[in-house]
Short mmCIF file of C-alpha atoms and ligand atoms in Angstrom, two decimals:
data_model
loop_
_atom_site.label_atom_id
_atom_site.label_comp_id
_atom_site.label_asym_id
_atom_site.label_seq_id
_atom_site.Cartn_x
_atom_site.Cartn_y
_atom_site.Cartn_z
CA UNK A 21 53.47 -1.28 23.75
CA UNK A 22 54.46 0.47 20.72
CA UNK A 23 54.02 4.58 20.98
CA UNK A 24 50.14 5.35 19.59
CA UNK A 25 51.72 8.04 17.11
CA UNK A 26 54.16 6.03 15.89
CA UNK A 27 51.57 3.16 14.97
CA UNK A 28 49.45 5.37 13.41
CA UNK A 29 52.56 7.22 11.63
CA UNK A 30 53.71 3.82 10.41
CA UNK A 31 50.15 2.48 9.30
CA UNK A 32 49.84 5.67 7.24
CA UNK A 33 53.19 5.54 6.06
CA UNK A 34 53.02 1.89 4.75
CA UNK A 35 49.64 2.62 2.97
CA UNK A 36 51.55 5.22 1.08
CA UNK A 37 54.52 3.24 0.02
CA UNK A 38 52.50 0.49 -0.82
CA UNK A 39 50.44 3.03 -3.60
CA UNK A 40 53.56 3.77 -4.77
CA UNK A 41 55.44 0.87 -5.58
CA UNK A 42 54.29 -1.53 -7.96
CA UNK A 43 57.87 -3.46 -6.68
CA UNK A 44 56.08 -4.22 -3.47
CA UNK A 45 53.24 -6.90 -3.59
CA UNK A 46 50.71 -7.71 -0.70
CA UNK A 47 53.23 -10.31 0.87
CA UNK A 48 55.06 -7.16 2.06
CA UNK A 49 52.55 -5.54 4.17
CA UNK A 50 52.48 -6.62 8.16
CA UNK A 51 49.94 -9.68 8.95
CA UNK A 52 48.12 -7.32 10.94
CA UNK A 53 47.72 -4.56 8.10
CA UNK A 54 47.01 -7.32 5.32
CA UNK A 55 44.30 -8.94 7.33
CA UNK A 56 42.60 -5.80 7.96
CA UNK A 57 42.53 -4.32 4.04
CA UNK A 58 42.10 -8.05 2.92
CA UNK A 59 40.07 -8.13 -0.17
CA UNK A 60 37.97 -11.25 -0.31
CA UNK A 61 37.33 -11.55 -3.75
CA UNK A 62 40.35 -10.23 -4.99
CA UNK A 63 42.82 -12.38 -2.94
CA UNK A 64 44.80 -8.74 -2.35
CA UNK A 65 44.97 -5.48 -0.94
CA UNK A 66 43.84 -3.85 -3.46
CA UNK A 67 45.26 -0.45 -4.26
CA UNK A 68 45.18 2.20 -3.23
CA UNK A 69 45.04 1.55 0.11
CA UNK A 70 43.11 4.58 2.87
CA UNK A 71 43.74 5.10 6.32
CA UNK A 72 40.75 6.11 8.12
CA UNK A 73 39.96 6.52 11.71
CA UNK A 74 37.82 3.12 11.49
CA UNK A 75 40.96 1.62 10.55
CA UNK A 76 43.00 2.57 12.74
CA UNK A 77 40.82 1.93 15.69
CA UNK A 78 39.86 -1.91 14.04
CA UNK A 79 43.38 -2.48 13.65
CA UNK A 80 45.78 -0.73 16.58
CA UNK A 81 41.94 -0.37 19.23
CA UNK A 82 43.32 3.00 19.57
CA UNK A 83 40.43 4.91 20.83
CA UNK A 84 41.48 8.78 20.10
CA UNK A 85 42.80 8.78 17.04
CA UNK A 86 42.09 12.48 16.17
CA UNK A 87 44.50 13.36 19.69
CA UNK A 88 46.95 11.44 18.24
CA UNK A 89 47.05 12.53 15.22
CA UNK A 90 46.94 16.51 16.33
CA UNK A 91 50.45 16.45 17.68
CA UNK A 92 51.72 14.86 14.23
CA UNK A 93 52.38 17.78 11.67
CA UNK A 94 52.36 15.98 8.53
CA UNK A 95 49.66 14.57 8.94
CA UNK A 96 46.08 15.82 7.98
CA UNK A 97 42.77 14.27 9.43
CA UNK A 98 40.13 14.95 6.76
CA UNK A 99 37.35 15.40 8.67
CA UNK A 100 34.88 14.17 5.40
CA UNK A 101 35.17 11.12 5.26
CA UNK A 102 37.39 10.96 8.02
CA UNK A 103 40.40 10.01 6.12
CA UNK A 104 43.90 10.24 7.27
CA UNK A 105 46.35 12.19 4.88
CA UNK A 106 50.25 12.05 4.64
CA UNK A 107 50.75 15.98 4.00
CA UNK A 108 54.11 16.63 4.07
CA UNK A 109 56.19 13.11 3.65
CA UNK A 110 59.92 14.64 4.21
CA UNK A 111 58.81 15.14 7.63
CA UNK A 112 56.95 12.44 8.20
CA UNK A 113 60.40 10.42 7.26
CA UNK A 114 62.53 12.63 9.46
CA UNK A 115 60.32 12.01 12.31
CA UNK A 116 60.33 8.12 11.59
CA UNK A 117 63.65 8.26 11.63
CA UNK A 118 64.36 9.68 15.13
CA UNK A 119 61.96 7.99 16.60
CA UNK A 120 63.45 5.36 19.30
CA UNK A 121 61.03 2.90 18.23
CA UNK A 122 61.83 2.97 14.46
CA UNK A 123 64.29 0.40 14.35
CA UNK A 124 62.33 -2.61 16.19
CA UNK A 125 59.27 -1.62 14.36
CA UNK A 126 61.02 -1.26 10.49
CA UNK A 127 62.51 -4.60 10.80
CA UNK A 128 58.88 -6.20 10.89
CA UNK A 129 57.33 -4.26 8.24
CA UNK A 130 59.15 -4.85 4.62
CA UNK A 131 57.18 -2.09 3.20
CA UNK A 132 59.07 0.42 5.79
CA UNK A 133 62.10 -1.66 4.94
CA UNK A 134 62.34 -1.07 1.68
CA UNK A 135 62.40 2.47 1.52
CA UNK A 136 64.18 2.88 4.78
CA UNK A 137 67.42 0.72 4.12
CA UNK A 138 68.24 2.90 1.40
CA UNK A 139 67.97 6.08 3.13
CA UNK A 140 69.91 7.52 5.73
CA UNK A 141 71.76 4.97 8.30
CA UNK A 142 69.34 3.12 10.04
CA UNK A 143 70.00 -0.63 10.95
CA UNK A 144 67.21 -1.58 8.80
CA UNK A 145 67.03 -4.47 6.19
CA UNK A 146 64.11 -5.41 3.46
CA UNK A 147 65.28 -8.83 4.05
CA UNK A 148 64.67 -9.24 7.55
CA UNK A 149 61.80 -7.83 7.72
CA UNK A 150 60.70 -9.96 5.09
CA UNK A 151 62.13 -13.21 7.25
CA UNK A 152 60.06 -11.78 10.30
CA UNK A 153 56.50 -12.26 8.49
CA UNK A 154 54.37 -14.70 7.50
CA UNK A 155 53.51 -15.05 3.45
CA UNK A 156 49.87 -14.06 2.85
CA UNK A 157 49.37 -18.01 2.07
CA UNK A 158 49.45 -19.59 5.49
CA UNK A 159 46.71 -16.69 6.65
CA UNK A 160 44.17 -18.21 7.56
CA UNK A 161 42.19 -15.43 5.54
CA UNK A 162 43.65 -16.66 2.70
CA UNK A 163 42.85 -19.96 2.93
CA UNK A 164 38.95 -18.56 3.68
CA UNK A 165 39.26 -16.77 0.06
CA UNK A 166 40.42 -19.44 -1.21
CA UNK A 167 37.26 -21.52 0.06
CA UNK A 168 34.86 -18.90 -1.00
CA UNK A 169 36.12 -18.75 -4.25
CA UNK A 170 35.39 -22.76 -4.43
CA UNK A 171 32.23 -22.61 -3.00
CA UNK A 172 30.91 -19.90 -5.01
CA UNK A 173 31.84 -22.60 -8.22
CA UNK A 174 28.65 -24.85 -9.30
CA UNK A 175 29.00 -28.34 -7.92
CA UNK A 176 31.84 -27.65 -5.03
CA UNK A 177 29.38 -27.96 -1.57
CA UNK A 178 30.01 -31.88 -1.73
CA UNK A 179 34.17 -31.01 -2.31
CA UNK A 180 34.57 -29.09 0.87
CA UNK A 181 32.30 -31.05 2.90
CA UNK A 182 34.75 -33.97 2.13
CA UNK A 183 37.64 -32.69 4.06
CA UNK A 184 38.65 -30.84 7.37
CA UNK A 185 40.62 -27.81 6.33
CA UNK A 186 43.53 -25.76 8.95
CA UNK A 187 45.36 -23.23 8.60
CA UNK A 188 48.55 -23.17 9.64
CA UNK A 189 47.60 -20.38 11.80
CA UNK A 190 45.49 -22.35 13.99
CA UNK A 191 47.08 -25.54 14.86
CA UNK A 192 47.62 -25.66 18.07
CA UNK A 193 50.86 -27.88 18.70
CA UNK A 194 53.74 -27.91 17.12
CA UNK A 195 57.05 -29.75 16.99
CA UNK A 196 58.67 -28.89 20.01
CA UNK A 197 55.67 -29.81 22.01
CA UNK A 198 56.10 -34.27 20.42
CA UNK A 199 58.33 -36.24 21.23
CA UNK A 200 60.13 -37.61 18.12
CA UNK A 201 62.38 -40.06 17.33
CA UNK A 202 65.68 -39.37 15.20
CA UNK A 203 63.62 -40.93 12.41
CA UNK A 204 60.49 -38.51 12.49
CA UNK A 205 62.96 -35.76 13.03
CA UNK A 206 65.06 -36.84 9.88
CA UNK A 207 61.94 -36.97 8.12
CA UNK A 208 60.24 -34.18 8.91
CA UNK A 209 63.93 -31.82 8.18
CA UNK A 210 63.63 -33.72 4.87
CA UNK A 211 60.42 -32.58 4.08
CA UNK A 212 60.90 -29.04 4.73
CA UNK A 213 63.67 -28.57 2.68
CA UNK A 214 62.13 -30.74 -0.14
CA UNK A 215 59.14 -28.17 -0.41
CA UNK A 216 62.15 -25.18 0.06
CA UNK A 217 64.05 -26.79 -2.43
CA UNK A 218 60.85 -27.42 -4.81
CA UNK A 219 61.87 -25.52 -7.84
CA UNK A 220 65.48 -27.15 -7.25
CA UNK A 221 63.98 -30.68 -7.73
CA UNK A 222 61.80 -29.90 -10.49
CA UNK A 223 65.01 -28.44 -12.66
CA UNK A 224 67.04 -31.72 -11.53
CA UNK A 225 63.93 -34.09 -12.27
CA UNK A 226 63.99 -35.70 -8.93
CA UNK A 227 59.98 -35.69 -8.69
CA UNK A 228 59.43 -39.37 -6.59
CA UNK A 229 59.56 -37.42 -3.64
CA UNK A 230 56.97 -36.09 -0.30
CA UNK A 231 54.94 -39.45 -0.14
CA UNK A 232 54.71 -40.39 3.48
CA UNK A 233 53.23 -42.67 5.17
CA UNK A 234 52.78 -43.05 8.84
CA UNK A 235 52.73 -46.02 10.50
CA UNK A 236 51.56 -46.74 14.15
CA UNK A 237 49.18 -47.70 17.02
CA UNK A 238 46.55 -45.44 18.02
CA UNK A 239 47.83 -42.23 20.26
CA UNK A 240 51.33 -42.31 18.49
CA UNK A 241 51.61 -38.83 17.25
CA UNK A 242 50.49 -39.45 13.96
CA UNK A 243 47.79 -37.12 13.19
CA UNK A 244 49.78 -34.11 15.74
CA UNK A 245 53.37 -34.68 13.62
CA UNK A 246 51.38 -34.18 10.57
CA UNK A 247 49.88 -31.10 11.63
CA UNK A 248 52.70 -29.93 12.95
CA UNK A 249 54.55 -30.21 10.16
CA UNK A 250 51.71 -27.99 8.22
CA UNK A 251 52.45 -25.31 11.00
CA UNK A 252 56.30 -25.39 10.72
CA UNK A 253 56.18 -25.28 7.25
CA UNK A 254 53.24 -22.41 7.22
CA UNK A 255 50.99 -24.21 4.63
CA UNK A 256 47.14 -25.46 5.22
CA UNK A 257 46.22 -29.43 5.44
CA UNK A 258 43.38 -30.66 4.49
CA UNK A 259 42.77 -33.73 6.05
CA UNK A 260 40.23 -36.68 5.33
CA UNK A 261 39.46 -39.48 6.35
CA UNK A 262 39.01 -42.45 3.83
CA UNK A 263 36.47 -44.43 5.74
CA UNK A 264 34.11 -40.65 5.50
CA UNK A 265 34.83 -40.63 1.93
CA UNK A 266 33.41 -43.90 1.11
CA UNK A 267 30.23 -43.43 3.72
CA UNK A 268 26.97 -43.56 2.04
CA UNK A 269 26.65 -43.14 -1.90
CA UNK A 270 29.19 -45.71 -2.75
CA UNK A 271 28.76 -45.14 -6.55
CA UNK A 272 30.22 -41.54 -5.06
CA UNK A 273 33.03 -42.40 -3.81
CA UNK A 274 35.53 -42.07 -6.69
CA UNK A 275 34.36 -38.96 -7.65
CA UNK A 276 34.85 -37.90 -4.09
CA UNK A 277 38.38 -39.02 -3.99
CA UNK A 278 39.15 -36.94 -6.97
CA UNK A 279 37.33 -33.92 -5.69
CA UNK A 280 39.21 -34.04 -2.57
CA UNK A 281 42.54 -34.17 -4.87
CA UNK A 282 41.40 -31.09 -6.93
CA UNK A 283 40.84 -29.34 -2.86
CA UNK A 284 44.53 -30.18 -2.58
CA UNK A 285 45.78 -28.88 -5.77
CA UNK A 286 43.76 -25.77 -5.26
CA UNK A 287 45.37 -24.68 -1.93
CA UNK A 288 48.70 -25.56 -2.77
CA UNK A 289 51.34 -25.64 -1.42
CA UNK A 290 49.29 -27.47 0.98
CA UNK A 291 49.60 -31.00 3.12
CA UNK A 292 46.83 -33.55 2.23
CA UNK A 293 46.85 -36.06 5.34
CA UNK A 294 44.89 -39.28 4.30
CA UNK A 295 43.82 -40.56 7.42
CA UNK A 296 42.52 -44.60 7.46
CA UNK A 297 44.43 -45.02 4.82
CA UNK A 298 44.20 -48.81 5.58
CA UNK A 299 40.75 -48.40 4.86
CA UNK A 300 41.92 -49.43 1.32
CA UNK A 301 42.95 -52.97 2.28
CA UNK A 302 39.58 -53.75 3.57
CA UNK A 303 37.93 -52.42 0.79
CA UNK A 304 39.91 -54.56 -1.72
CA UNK A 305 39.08 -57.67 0.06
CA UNK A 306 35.85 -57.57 0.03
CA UNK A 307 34.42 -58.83 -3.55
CA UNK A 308 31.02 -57.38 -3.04
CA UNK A 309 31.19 -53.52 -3.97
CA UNK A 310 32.68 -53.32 -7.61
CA UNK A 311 32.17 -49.69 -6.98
CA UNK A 312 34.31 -49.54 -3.41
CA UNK A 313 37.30 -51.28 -5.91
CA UNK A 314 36.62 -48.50 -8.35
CA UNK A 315 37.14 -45.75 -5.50
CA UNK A 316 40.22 -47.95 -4.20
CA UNK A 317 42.03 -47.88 -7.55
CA UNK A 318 41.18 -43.95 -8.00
CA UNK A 319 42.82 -42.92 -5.13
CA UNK A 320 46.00 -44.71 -5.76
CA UNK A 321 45.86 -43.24 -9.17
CA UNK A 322 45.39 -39.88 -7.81
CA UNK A 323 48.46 -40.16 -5.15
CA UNK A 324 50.32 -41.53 -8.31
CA UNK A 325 49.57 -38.71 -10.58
CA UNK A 326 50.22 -35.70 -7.64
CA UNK A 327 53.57 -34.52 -6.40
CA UNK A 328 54.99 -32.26 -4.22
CA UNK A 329 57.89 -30.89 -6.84
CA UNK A 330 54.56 -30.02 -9.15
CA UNK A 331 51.68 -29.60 -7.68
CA UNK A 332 53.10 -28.20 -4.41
CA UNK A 333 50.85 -31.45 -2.38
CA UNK A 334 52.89 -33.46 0.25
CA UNK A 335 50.49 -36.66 0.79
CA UNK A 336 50.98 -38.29 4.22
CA UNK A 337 48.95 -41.23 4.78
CA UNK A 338 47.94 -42.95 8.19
CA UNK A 339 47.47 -46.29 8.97
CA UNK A 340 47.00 -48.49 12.55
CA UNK A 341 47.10 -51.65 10.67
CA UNK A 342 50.06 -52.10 8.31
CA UNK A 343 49.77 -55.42 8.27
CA UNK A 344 46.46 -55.31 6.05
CA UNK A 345 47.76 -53.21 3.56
CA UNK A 346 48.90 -54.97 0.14
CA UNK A 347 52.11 -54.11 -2.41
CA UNK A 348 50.48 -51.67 -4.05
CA UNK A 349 49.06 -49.76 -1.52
CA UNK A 350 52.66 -49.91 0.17
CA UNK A 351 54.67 -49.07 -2.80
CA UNK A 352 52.80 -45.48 -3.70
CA UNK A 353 54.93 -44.20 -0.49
CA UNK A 354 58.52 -43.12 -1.23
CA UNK A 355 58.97 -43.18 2.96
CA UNK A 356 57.32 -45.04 5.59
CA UNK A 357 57.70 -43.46 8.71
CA UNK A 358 57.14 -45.36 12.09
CA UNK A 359 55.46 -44.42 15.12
CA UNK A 360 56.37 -47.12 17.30
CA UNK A 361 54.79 -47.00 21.12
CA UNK A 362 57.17 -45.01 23.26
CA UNK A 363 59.65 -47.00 25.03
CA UNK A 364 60.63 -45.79 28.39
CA UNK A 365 62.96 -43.18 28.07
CA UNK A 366 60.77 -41.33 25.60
CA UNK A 367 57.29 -42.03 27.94
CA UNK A 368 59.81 -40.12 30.57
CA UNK A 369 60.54 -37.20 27.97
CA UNK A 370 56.49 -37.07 27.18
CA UNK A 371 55.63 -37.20 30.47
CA UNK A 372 58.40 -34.51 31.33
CA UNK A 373 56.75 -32.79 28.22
CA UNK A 374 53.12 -32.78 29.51
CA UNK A 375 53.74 -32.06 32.90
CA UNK A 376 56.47 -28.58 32.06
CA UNK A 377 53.59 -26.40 33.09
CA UNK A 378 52.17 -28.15 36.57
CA UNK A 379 53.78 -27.77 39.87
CA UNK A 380 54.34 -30.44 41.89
CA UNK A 381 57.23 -32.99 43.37
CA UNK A 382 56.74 -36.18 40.84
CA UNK A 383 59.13 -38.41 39.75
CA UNK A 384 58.34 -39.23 36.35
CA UNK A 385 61.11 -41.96 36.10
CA UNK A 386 59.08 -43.97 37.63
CA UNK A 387 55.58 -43.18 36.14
CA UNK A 388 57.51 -44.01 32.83
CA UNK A 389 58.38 -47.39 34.57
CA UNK A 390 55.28 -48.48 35.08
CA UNK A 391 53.06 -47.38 31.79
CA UNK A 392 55.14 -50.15 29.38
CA UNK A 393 52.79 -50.43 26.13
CA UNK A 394 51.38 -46.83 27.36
CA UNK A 395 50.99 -44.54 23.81
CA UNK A 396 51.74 -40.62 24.32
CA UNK A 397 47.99 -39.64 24.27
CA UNK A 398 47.34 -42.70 27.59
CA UNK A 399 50.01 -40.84 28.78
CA UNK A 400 48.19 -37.46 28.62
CA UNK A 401 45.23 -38.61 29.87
CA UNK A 402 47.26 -39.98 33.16
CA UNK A 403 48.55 -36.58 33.63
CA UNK A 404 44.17 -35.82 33.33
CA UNK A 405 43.47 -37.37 35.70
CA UNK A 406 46.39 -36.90 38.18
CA UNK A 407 45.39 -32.78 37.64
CA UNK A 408 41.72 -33.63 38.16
CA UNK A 409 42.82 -35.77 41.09
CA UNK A 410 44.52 -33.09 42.95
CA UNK A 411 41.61 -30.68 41.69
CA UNK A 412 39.27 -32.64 43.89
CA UNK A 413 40.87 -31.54 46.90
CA UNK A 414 41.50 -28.42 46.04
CA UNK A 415 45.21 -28.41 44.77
CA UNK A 416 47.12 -27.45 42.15
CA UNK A 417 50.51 -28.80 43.42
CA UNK A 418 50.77 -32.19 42.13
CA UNK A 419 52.17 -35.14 43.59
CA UNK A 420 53.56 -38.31 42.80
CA UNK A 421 50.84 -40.24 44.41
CA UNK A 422 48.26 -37.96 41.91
CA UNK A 423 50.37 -39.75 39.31
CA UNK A 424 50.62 -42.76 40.40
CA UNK A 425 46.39 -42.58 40.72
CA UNK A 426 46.34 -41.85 37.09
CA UNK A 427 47.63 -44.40 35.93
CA UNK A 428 45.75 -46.79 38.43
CA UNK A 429 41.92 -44.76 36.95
CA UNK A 430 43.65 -45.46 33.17
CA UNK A 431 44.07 -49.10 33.97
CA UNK A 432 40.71 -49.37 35.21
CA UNK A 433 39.49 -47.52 32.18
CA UNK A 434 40.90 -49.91 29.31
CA UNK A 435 39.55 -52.51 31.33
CA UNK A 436 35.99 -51.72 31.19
CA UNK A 437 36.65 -51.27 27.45
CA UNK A 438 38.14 -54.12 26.61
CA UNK A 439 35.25 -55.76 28.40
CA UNK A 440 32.88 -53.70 26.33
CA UNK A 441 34.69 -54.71 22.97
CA UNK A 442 34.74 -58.48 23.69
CA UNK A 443 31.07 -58.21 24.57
N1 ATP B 13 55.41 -38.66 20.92
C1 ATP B 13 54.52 -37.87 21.48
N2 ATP B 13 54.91 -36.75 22.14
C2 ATP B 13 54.01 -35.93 22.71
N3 ATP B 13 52.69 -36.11 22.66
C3 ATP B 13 52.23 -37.20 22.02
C4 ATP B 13 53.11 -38.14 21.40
N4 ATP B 13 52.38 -39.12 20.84
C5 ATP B 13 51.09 -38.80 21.08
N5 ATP B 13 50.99 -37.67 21.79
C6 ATP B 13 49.76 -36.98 22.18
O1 ATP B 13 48.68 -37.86 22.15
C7 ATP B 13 47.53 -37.26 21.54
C8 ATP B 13 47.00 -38.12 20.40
O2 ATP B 13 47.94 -38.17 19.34
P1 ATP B 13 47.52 -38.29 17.82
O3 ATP B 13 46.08 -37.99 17.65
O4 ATP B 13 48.47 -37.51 17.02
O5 ATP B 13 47.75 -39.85 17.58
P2 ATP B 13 47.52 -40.70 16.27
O6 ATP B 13 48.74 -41.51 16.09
O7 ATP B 13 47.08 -39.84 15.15
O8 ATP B 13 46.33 -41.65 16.72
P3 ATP B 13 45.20 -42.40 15.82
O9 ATP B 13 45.90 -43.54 15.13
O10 ATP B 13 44.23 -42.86 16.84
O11 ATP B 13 44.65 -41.40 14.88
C9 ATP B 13 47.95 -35.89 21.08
O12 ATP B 13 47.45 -34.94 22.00
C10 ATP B 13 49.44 -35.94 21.13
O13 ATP B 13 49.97 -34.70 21.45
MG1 MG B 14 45.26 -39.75 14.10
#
């Protein structure tokens, strides 16, 4: 826990820098500052920036601010208004300086940084502090400006009702918790330097790239890999799925395709998974809805007409049923990535995976021997029910024979559905 005086030294401190500079821009403060002084409307901080008591309590929960800030002689609490004052900043510099905390503390704050790698000899850098923060755009408070600045525009309710929005912020797994194949792992490297290297590939005219589309059985990964991409990368997705699209208002369904496009370009650099995407194969075989064809034919004119070296939109598509879908669906995809069902060495590695944080003696070898044709999400619920299993009687020391009961409730499970779907 960082030294009360120092936070409140530092949060002062930054707030002055900040009014100073016109060199530093809102990407520079701390997450935890930016969030806090976050002006809706403006998509800023807006300068310049106060310090009050209120803030520093909201931001730091330090209770007595005024104790704090006794023992601190350059600084001077304003009692109107109850404001927070640099008063002498020489001092306030020196005392930075010594403090044993300073270091740590600089190196995440790129407004410190700045003005403290160019004075005296501290192991301080702009640029790593700068590496050690997140850009305002995957906040999720941007994203929610972002979104109130759409809504607020005549005509947008329908837009944003169209699509499930997350920011990076707030996905919940990432890579390291899947289990990839080379493939997905070449792919999603790929990717990430493709939207590094954007500018790069716009000056060389290599634009036919960061068109994916994933193909796969239910419970692959598909829909996690894709979000997990959107959290490595630290951009939003906005995901939709076709078959929600096209519910309803047919005669609506164009226009929603295109709105959902315009979401995209709006929050860009952003992901924009199409889920269902072989939604579009049943819809062109089916002669009855003129209007369903229309919608079809938009939406491969609107992957056509984005890219991710312009428009800053990486379009990953989904699809269970491959099979179904025609040339041109296919050919608007500069990658088609597989997600094949595991065989058994990686069900071992999931398992191994889903089971890191349970104790227990199990040998998932064998679990992974018997669940051929298992996907990674059967797999997870196995390791459901083995926890519930052991729950039951009161442990949370797994065994193998919890396991092996999984798997044995699972079978039973797809059973009774398969029953139900033949029925
Ligand atoms: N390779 C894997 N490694 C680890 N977990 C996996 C893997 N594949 C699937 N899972 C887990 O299974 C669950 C379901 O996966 P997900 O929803 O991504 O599948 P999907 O391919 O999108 O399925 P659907 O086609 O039904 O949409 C997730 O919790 C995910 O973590
Ligand atoms: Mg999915």
């Amino acid at each position: 826990m960082t030294d009360e005086k120092f936070l409140i030294t530092e949060l002062v401190l930054t707030a002055h820098l900040y009014n100073q500079s016109d060199k530093l821009t809102v990407d520079d403060l701390p997450q935890k500052i930016r969030k806090h002084y976050w002006d809706e409307k403006e998509k800023t901080v807006k300068r310049p920036m106060y310090v009050t008591e209120g803030d520093i309590k909201s931001i730091y929960g330090i209770e007595n601010v005024k104790n704090s800030t006794k023992l601190l002689p350059f600084l001077e609490f304003e009692d109107f208004g109850s404001q927070i004052k640099l008063n002498i900043f020489d001092l306030a510099i020196k005392w930075v300086t010594k403090h044993p905390e300073a270091v740590e503390n600089i190196n995440k704050n790129p407004v410190l940084a700045s003005f403290f790698e160019n004075y005296d000899s501290l192991p301080v850098s702009y640029k790593k502090a700068k590496a050690s923060i997140l850009p305002k755009e995957s906040g999720r408070e941007w994203i929610n400006s972002l979104i109130k600045t759409i809504e607020s525009e005549k005509g947008s309710e329908d837009m944003l009702k169209l699509a499930h929005i997350v920011a990076p912020e707030d996905i919940q797994q990432n890579i390291s918790d899947l289990v990839l194949t080379k493939a997905q792992e070449d792919e999603i490297e790929k990717m990430t330097k493709a939207i590094q290297y954007r500018d790069y590939l716009k000056r060389i005219g290599l634009r036919e790239i960061g068109k994916l589309l994933f193909v796969g059985p239910p419970g692959t990964g598909k829909t996690s890999v894709a979000r997990a991409i959107s959290g490595q990368l630290k951009i939003p997705i906005v995901e939709v799925k076709l078959s929600q699209i096209a519910d309803q208002y047919l005669g609506e369904t164009a226009k929603n395709i295109d709105r959902v496009f315009e979401l995209a370009r709006r929050l860009s650099p952003c992901i924009l998974f199409i889920d269902e995407f072989d939604f579009v194969a049943k819809a062109r075989a089916t002669d009855e809805h003129a209007a369903l064809k229309r919608a079809v034919n938009t939406l491969l004119k609107a992957i056509d007409e984005i890219s991710l070296v312009e428009h800053g939109v990486l379009v990953i598509g989904a699809t269970n049923h491959p099979n179904i879908l025609d040339h041109a669906a296919w050919r608007r995809f500069d990658e088609i990535v597989e997600f094949s069902l595991p065989d058994k060495d990686m069900r071992k590695k999931i398992l191994d995976l889903i089971l890191r944080n349970i104790e227990g003696t199990f040998d998932t070898e064998e679990i992974a021997k018997i669940t051929d044709g298992y996907s990674g999400s059967d797999l997870r619920l196995i390791a459901r029910e083995a926890v519930l299993n052991g729950l039951i009687t009161e442990r949370t020391v797994l065994t193998q024979q919890d396991l092996i009961r999984g798997v044995a409730e699972f079978n039973k499970r797809t059973h009774l559905k398969k029953l139900d779907e033949s029925a």
